[in-house]
Every structure is written in structure tokens, then in C-alpha cells.
Amino acid sequence: SMAPYAFNTTTSMTLGVRRLLKYTVVALATTASAPTLALAATSSSTTAESTWSVVRSVVEELPAGVQFWSLGDKETTFERPAPVVLDEHVLGDLRSEFNFMQDFPASVDESTTFDSTSRSFVAAIPHGHVQGGSGLVFDDAGRVFHEKNQQWERNNAKPPMPIATSSQKHYKLLATTIQKYGHMYFHFMLETLQKFVMLKPHMDAHPEMKILSWGSAWESAFLKKLGIDESRVVKYEPYVENGSDIPGVVDYSADALLMPTPSMRITPSREGLQLTRKALGVKAAPVDQRNLVIYATRKAETSRRVGNEAEVLAALERAVEGTKYEVVVFEGMADNLDETIELFSHAAVIVGPHGAGLSHLLFAPEGTKIVEFQFVRDPPMMFWSAAAALNQKYYLLPVPDSYWLQEEMDVPAEDVYELVSLALGGSRETASSDCPAGTYSTSNKCLPCAAGRYSAGGNVACRTCLPNTFAHEGMSECTACPAGTVAWLPGSKSVGDCMSPKQHFNMLSNIEDNLMKLNKLSPVHFEAARCALI
């Protein structure tokens, strides 16, 4: 039921959390009776400073005093087919890269199943707290809520625990939408917005309730569309400067804290995406009006700009020549949300480099084709998973010699033409005879393999060089880096990409500097991103 919460709050007794040395997991008893609608007072005394009770499922464990509302049946699993690619070997060749942040098919004939399902709910926690970059939730009764998907279990072996705080902000009624990376556009749109939708009925019933959010600039348009007054948003700032290298931690607490179902990071559920679409009033344009090839540019961004964008746009124009389709360049984010939703409702194809612009597939109809220029060093395949959840078709263009914070990348324009042509219903035009080594067959001719790729001959697509090797344009094989050097990226293009240990260290230090700059632009610790990247 979506019935709003009936509060019977008591005077808050806030907890000065001590630094913890260890914790234990306690299996809490499950009761058969449904929780009452009144918030029972709970003791603010804690367990011993080295011991916490860990709640892993509010719905299954029914912890004492915690109320919850089920918002429907358990989320469903769904299949995520392998992407359409030009090089049928690339999924296997770069298996370790593509599988870093998600379970990804190893060949074009495979699929993987989204099975990180949970039951959607809103829980009310007496004397609750929110803390840290991942939005850790705990209470005065010494319970830590490690709900499924709240943390990034894939590469965090040990979830966070409460630590000593530098300052505290307290509220009577507070709802939290905080998860790690929620300040970033994709994560806000596809993972956080659904939480606002779940919490909206409770906010409507309790005008005094505040809602905790990262407070990024682009939130305003979405909250207005959902009918949530911005004055009720508390900007989450989990860390505070304290004059040391390690920032202080801010504790957000409330007499009653509302926590909605966490969303799976990188790969949100189908039900969560559909919930957001419905709340935003997203509707597909009639089939005969879906005639746009929308290119999501990053020309104004600080990373992953397409260096040869003029070539890429020319390739797109060539792909739609003589058809009913029209190329539209979409810049930035949803400055005018209604216009953006309307634009993407007419999409036949959405194409562009990995980044915020592709997040607008959320507004596109079923059957829309998504063509992503993806960096090849440990890429997060969120748009592949989201496309499958939304019944869209995903096409992958791996960009040689590329990584997440790279300022510019050169995208093979001929690959763009071929993939978009296929997405629009065309077929590959190969040469009438096998092509010689170092070339590949396309558009009824043989073209040289781009730098970072190779072909032994007769191939319809060139393969990508593995790390620690490189290839110039038109190579039949990749060359190993000289002894004592390393080429960090798949698709390295020259011996200059083979670095000595000192050069490699300096490059990683530069990346860390960029991450530190990113950290200063947001309150999120850079450590997890640095570890994931390096």
C-alpha cells in the first residue's frame, strides 16, 4: 500500500557515534504480524562500541519498531542480450574489461540475466541516521541497515560502518534518497529519481517532512515535474573540511527517517525505470513519427569529447541520406525537461559517447536503438543494461586507446556509419573478395584498420589490440611492447603508448589528480573511483 506514514514521534535522543573497531551480524527475528502505523519509541542506548546489529532486509527481518510499506511484487528478472558489434571477437577478447562492473556476455550469441531483484518498499526508522558518501543508514538502537543494493557489493568486500562524526544536523521527519554517485546525472536519473517517486505520497501527507538529496543543479526541473517543492530538499554534504587530509563526517539524523528501496548501482531494475517514466509522464510518439537520430554530444564537457566529431557527424548524415530519418544534435542535459522528453519520444536511434546524454534513453520508446561509443578500460555498461530493461536494442562501438577521464577520444567514423546504418535497418556492404592483411571489408571496399586494431586479412572488422601491445594503422598483427614497459589500454596505437614503470606511475598520478578535482566538485570520496579506475 502507498498509504502515507502516520507518525507518533518522541523526543530525539541523538547518538554520539564512536569510532568502531569491528562489528557482528545479528539475524533479527521475523514476526508474522504487520507493523503498526504508529512509530514506537526505541531506546537510544547502543550496543557495545565494537558490536552492531546488521539488518540486511527490512521486509524479511521486520526489525522491531521499524515500519514498512510494500510497493508491489518482487522485481522481475530479465535477459540482457549481447550488444550488436562489428567485430564479433571483441566481447571475448576484452572479456575482463567488459565484465569488471557487471556480468557481461562473452560472445555475440550469449546473454546475461538481470537477477539483482528486491521488493520495493518504504521503511520508517525511529531515530535514524544517514552518513558518508554511500548514504549509510543506522539508528540509535545500534542497528545498521545494509539493505541489498545500498552499497556497491561487486567491488566492496566490506560494507561501511558508522564512524565518529564532526557535526550533526537533526530533523523531525526526514527522508533519504542518498546512494553513492547520486550526484552524477545518470545515477540521479535512472537510480535516484525512482526514490523521489516512492517517497512522494509520504511527503504529501506530512508537509513538515524534509528530503535528503545530493542537490545537484539539474535536480530542480525533475522535482518540479514530480510536484516536489525545492524548499523541502536538504542538500546532502557528508563531509566537512577540518584542516586535515581526512575530512570530517557529518551525521544527518531524524526522529523518524524514511528509507526507500535502494537501486542497483549501474544496472537498475526494470520496475524502477518504468516507475520513473510513468511519474514523469513519458509517452512514446506514434511509430511513424519516430524519425530522429539523436546525437548526444560531449563537446562542452571536460572528458570523453569526440576529437573527430565533424567526421562522426558526417558519417551520421551519410547513414540517413535518402531515408526519412533526420540527425539532431543534443547538447548537454535536460535544460527544458518537457522539451527533452518530447524530443527523445521521437527517437529512432540515440548515438554518442559514454556519458550523461545517453541517460535520456529513459524517455525513448521501446525498440529505440542505442549506439554507444564506449571507452575500453573497465567500462561500466549501464546503457547496455538499461536498454535491455526498457526493451531497446543496444549497439556497441568500443573506442581503441580510451578510458573514463580521457579528455578526447577519436572514434572510427566508418564504424559509426556502419552501426547506425544497421540500426536503421540496413545491411553491411562488404567487398566482393577477401581483403588483404591489415585491412577490413566495408562499404564495398577494403579500408585499412585504424591504429590500435589489426586484421590478418579477409575480415569484415578489425580486432582490438590487447593491453601491452600496440598497432599502427593498417597492421596485420599487434606488436608487443618492449621489455620492461606496459601499454595500459586496450587498442594502444604506438610504441609511445608503452610506458616505463615511472611513466606509468606518473600517468596514474595525473588521473588521481583529476579525480581529486572531481572530488572537490562533489562531496563524494574519490577513493572508490580511483581504485576502480586503476
Coordinates of N, CA, C and O in Angstrom, one line a residue, residues 51-140:
T51 N 30.3 -3.6 18.6 CA 29.3 -4.5 18.0 C 28.1 -3.8 17.5 O 27.5 -2.9 18.2
W52 N 27.7 -4.1 16.3 CA 26.4 -3.5 15.7 C 25.6 -4.7 15.2 O 26.1 -5.7 14.8
S53 N 24.3 -4.5 15.3 CA 23.4 -5.5 14.6 C 23.2 -5.0 13.2 O 23.0 -3.8 12.9
V54 N 23.3 -5.9 12.2 CA 23.2 -5.6 10.8 C 21.9 -6.1 10.2 O 21.7 -7.3 10.3
V55 N 21.1 -5.2 9.7 CA 19.8 -5.6 9.1 C 20.1 -5.7 7.6 O 20.4 -4.7 7.0
R56 N 19.9 -6.8 7.0 CA 20.1 -7.0 5.6 C 18.9 -6.9 4.8 O 18.9 -6.8 3.5
S57 N 17.7 -7.1 5.4 CA 16.4 -7.0 4.6 C 15.3 -6.5 5.6 O 14.9 -7.3 6.5
V58 N 14.9 -5.3 5.5 CA 13.8 -4.8 6.3 C 12.5 -5.7 6.1 O 11.8 -6.0 7.1
V59 N 12.2 -6.0 4.9 CA 11.0 -6.7 4.5 C 11.0 -8.1 5.1 O 10.0 -8.6 5.7
E60 N 12.1 -8.8 5.1 CA 12.2 -10.2 5.6 C 12.4 -10.3 7.1 O 11.9 -11.2 7.7
E61 N 13.2 -9.3 7.6 CA 13.5 -9.4 9.0 C 12.6 -8.7 10.0 O 12.5 -9.0 11.2
L62 N 11.9 -7.7 9.4 CA 10.9 -6.9 10.2 C 11.5 -6.5 11.6 O 11.1 -6.8 12.7
P63 N 12.6 -5.7 11.5 CA 13.2 -5.2 12.8 C 12.2 -4.5 13.7 O 11.4 -3.7 13.2
A64 N 12.3 -4.7 15.0 CA 11.4 -4.1 15.9 C 11.4 -2.6 15.8 O 12.4 -1.9 15.7
G65 N 10.1 -2.0 15.8 CA 9.9 -0.6 15.7 C 10.0 0.0 14.4 O 9.6 1.2 14.2
V66 N 10.5 -0.7 13.4 CA 10.6 -0.2 12.0 C 9.3 -0.5 11.2 O 8.9 -1.7 11.2
Q67 N 8.7 0.5 10.6 CA 7.5 0.3 9.8 C 8.0 0.2 8.3 O 8.9 0.8 7.9
F68 N 7.2 -0.5 7.5 CA 7.5 -0.5 6.1 C 6.2 -0.7 5.3 O 5.2 -1.2 5.8
W69 N 6.2 -0.2 4.1 CA 5.1 -0.3 3.2 C 5.6 -1.0 1.9 O 6.6 -0.5 1.3
S70 N 5.0 -2.1 1.6 CA 5.4 -2.8 0.3 C 4.8 -2.0 -0.9 O 3.6 -1.7 -0.8
L71 N 5.5 -1.8 -1.9 CA 5.1 -1.1 -3.1 C 4.8 -2.0 -4.3 O 4.6 -1.5 -5.4
G72 N 4.7 -3.2 -4.0 CA 4.3 -4.1 -5.1 C 5.0 -5.5 -5.0 O 5.7 -5.8 -4.0
D73 N 4.9 -6.3 -6.0 CA 5.5 -7.6 -6.0 C 7.0 -7.5 -6.2 O 7.6 -6.4 -6.5
K74 N 7.7 -8.6 -6.0 CA 9.2 -8.6 -6.2 C 9.5 -8.2 -7.6 O 8.8 -8.6 -8.6
E75 N 10.6 -7.5 -7.8 CA 11.0 -7.1 -9.1 C 11.3 -8.3 -10.0 O 11.7 -9.4 -9.4
T76 N 11.2 -8.2 -11.3 CA 11.4 -9.4 -12.1 C 12.8 -9.4 -12.8 O 13.4 -8.4 -12.9
T77 N 13.2 -10.6 -13.1 CA 14.4 -10.8 -13.8 C 14.2 -10.5 -15.3 O 13.0 -10.5 -15.8
F78 N 15.2 -10.2 -16.0 CA 15.1 -10.0 -17.5 C 16.4 -10.3 -18.2 O 17.5 -10.2 -17.5
E79 N 16.3 -10.7 -19.4 CA 17.5 -11.1 -20.2 C 18.1 -9.8 -20.8 O 17.4 -8.9 -21.3
R80 N 19.5 -9.8 -20.8 CA 20.2 -8.7 -21.4 C 21.1 -9.3 -22.6 O 22.2 -9.9 -22.3
P81 N 20.6 -9.3 -23.8 CA 21.3 -9.9 -24.9 C 22.6 -9.2 -25.2 O 22.8 -8.0 -24.8
A82 N 23.6 -9.9 -25.8 CA 24.8 -9.3 -26.2 C 24.6 -8.1 -27.1 O 23.6 -8.1 -27.9
P83 N 25.4 -7.1 -27.1 CA 25.3 -6.0 -28.0 C 25.6 -6.3 -29.4 O 26.3 -7.3 -29.7
V84 N 25.0 -5.5 -30.3 CA 25.4 -5.7 -31.7 C 26.8 -5.0 -31.9 O 27.0 -3.9 -31.4
V85 N 27.7 -5.7 -32.4 CA 29.1 -5.2 -32.6 C 29.5 -5.5 -34.1 O 29.0 -6.4 -34.7
L86 N 30.5 -4.8 -34.5 CA 31.0 -5.1 -35.9 C 32.1 -6.2 -35.8 O 32.2 -7.0 -36.7
D87 N 32.9 -6.2 -34.7 CA 33.9 -7.2 -34.5 C 33.3 -8.3 -33.6 O 33.2 -8.0 -32.4
E88 N 33.0 -9.4 -34.1 CA 32.4 -10.5 -33.3 C 33.3 -11.0 -32.3 O 32.9 -11.8 -31.4
H89 N 34.6 -10.7 -32.3 CA 35.6 -11.3 -31.4 C 35.8 -10.3 -30.1 O 36.3 -10.8 -29.1
V90 N 35.3 -9.1 -30.2 CA 35.7 -8.1 -29.2 C 35.2 -8.4 -27.8 O 35.8 -8.2 -26.8
L91 N 34.0 -9.1 -27.7 CA 33.4 -9.4 -26.4 C 34.3 -10.4 -25.7 O 34.4 -10.3 -24.5
G92 N 34.8 -11.3 -26.4 CA 35.7 -12.3 -25.8 C 37.1 -11.8 -25.6 O 37.7 -12.0 -24.6
D93 N 37.6 -11.0 -26.6 CA 39.0 -10.5 -26.4 C 39.1 -9.6 -25.2 O 40.1 -9.6 -24.5
L94 N 38.1 -8.8 -25.0 CA 38.1 -7.8 -23.9 C 37.2 -8.2 -22.8 O 36.6 -7.4 -22.0
R95 N 37.0 -9.5 -22.6 CA 36.1 -10.0 -21.6 C 36.4 -9.5 -20.2 O 35.5 -9.0 -19.5
S96 N 37.6 -9.4 -19.7 CA 37.9 -8.9 -18.4 C 37.6 -7.4 -18.2 O 37.2 -7.0 -17.1
E97 N 37.7 -6.7 -19.3 CA 37.3 -5.3 -19.3 C 35.8 -5.1 -19.1 O 35.3 -4.4 -18.2
F98 N 35.1 -5.7 -20.0 CA 33.6 -5.5 -20.0 C 32.9 -6.1 -18.8 O 31.8 -5.7 -18.4
N99 N 33.6 -7.1 -18.2 CA 32.9 -7.8 -17.1 C 33.3 -7.2 -15.7 O 33.0 -7.7 -14.7
F100 N 34.0 -6.1 -15.7 CA 34.5 -5.5 -14.5 C 33.4 -5.0 -13.6 O 33.4 -5.3 -12.4
M101 N 32.4 -4.3 -14.1 CA 31.4 -3.7 -13.2 C 30.0 -4.4 -13.4 O 29.1 -4.0 -12.7
Q102 N 29.9 -5.4 -14.3 CA 28.6 -6.1 -14.5 C 28.9 -7.4 -15.1 O 30.0 -7.7 -15.7
D103 N 27.9 -8.3 -15.0 CA 28.0 -9.6 -15.7 C 27.7 -9.4 -17.2 O 26.5 -9.0 -17.5
F104 N 28.7 -9.6 -18.1 CA 28.5 -9.2 -19.5 C 28.7 -10.4 -20.4 O 29.6 -11.3 -20.1
P105 N 28.0 -10.5 -21.5 CA 28.2 -11.7 -22.4 C 29.6 -11.8 -22.9 O 30.2 -10.7 -23.2
A106 N 30.1 -13.0 -23.1 CA 31.4 -13.2 -23.6 C 31.4 -13.4 -25.1 O 32.5 -13.5 -25.7
S107 N 30.3 -13.5 -25.7 CA 30.2 -13.7 -27.2 C 28.9 -13.1 -27.6 O 28.0 -12.8 -26.9
V108 N 28.8 -12.9 -29.0 CA 27.6 -12.2 -29.5 C 26.4 -13.1 -29.4 O 25.2 -12.7 -29.6
D109 N 26.6 -14.4 -29.1 CA 25.4 -15.4 -29.1 C 24.9 -15.5 -27.7 O 23.9 -16.3 -27.4
E110 N 25.5 -14.9 -26.7 CA 25.1 -15.1 -25.3 C 24.3 -13.9 -24.8 O 24.1 -12.9 -25.4
S111 N 23.7 -14.1 -23.6 CA 23.0 -13.1 -22.9 C 23.3 -13.3 -21.4 O 23.7 -14.4 -21.0
T112 N 23.1 -12.3 -20.6 CA 23.1 -12.5 -19.2 C 21.8 -12.1 -18.6 O 21.0 -11.3 -19.2
T113 N 21.5 -12.6 -17.4 CA 20.2 -12.3 -16.7 C 20.4 -11.3 -15.6 O 21.3 -11.4 -14.8
F114 N 19.6 -10.2 -15.7 CA 19.5 -9.3 -14.5 C 18.7 -10.0 -13.4 O 17.5 -10.3 -13.6
D115 N 19.4 -10.3 -12.3 CA 18.7 -11.1 -11.2 C 18.9 -10.4 -9.9 O 18.6 -11.0 -8.8
S116 N 19.4 -9.2 -9.8 CA 19.6 -8.5 -8.6 C 18.3 -7.8 -8.1 O 18.2 -6.6 -8.0
T117 N 17.3 -8.6 -7.9 CA 15.9 -8.1 -7.7 C 15.7 -8.0 -6.2 O 16.3 -8.6 -5.3
S118 N 14.8 -7.1 -5.8 CA 14.3 -6.9 -4.5 C 12.9 -6.6 -4.5 O 12.2 -6.4 -5.5
R119 N 12.3 -6.4 -3.3 CA 10.9 -6.0 -3.2 C 10.8 -4.5 -2.8 O 11.4 -4.1 -1.9
S120 N 10.1 -3.7 -3.6 CA 10.1 -2.3 -3.4 C 9.3 -1.9 -2.1 O 8.3 -2.5 -1.9
F121 N 9.9 -1.0 -1.4 CA 9.3 -0.6 -0.1 C 9.7 0.8 0.3 O 10.7 1.3 -0.3
V122 N 9.0 1.3 1.3 CA 9.5 2.5 2.0 C 9.5 2.1 3.5 O 8.5 1.6 4.0
A123 N 10.6 2.3 4.2 CA 10.7 1.9 5.6 C 10.8 3.2 6.4 O 11.5 4.2 6.0
A124 N 10.2 3.2 7.6 CA 10.4 4.3 8.6 C 11.2 3.8 9.8 O 10.8 2.9 10.5
I125 N 12.3 4.5 10.0 CA 13.2 4.0 11.0 C 13.3 5.0 12.2 O 13.6 6.2 12.0
P126 N 12.9 4.6 13.4 CA 13.0 5.5 14.5 C 14.4 6.0 14.8 O 15.3 5.2 14.8
H127 N 14.6 7.3 15.1 CA 15.9 7.8 15.4 C 16.9 7.4 14.5 O 18.0 6.8 14.9
G128 N 16.7 7.6 13.2 CA 17.6 7.1 12.2 C 18.7 8.2 11.8 O 18.6 9.4 12.1
H129 N 19.8 7.7 11.2 CA 20.9 8.5 10.8 C 21.3 8.2 9.4 O 21.1 7.0 8.9
V130 N 21.9 9.1 8.7 CA 22.5 8.9 7.4 C 23.9 9.5 7.4 O 24.1 10.6 7.9
Q131 N 24.8 8.8 6.8 CA 26.2 9.2 7.0 C 27.1 8.7 5.8 O 26.8 7.6 5.3
G132 N 28.1 9.5 5.4 CA 29.1 9.0 4.5 C 28.7 9.1 3.0 O 27.5 9.4 2.7
G133 N 29.6 8.9 2.1 CA 29.4 9.0 0.7 C 28.4 8.0 0.1 O 27.9 8.3 -1.0
S134 N 28.2 6.9 0.8 CA 27.2 6.0 0.2 C 25.8 6.1 0.9 O 25.0 5.3 0.6
G135 N 25.7 7.0 1.8 CA 24.4 7.2 2.5 C 24.0 6.1 3.4 O 22.9 5.6 3.5
L136 N 25.0 5.6 4.2 CA 24.8 4.6 5.2 C 23.7 5.0 6.2 O 23.7 6.1 6.7
V137 N 22.8 4.0 6.4 CA 21.7 4.3 7.3 C 21.9 3.4 8.6 O 22.2 2.2 8.5
F138 N 21.7 4.0 9.8 CA 21.7 3.3 11.0 C 20.8 4.0 12.0 O 20.3 5.1 11.7
D139 N 20.6 3.4 13.2 CA 19.7 4.0 14.2 C 20.3 4.0 15.6 O 21.4 3.4 15.8
D140 N 19.6 4.7 16.5 CA 20.1 4.8 17.9 C 20.1 3.5 18.6 O 20.7 3.4 19.7

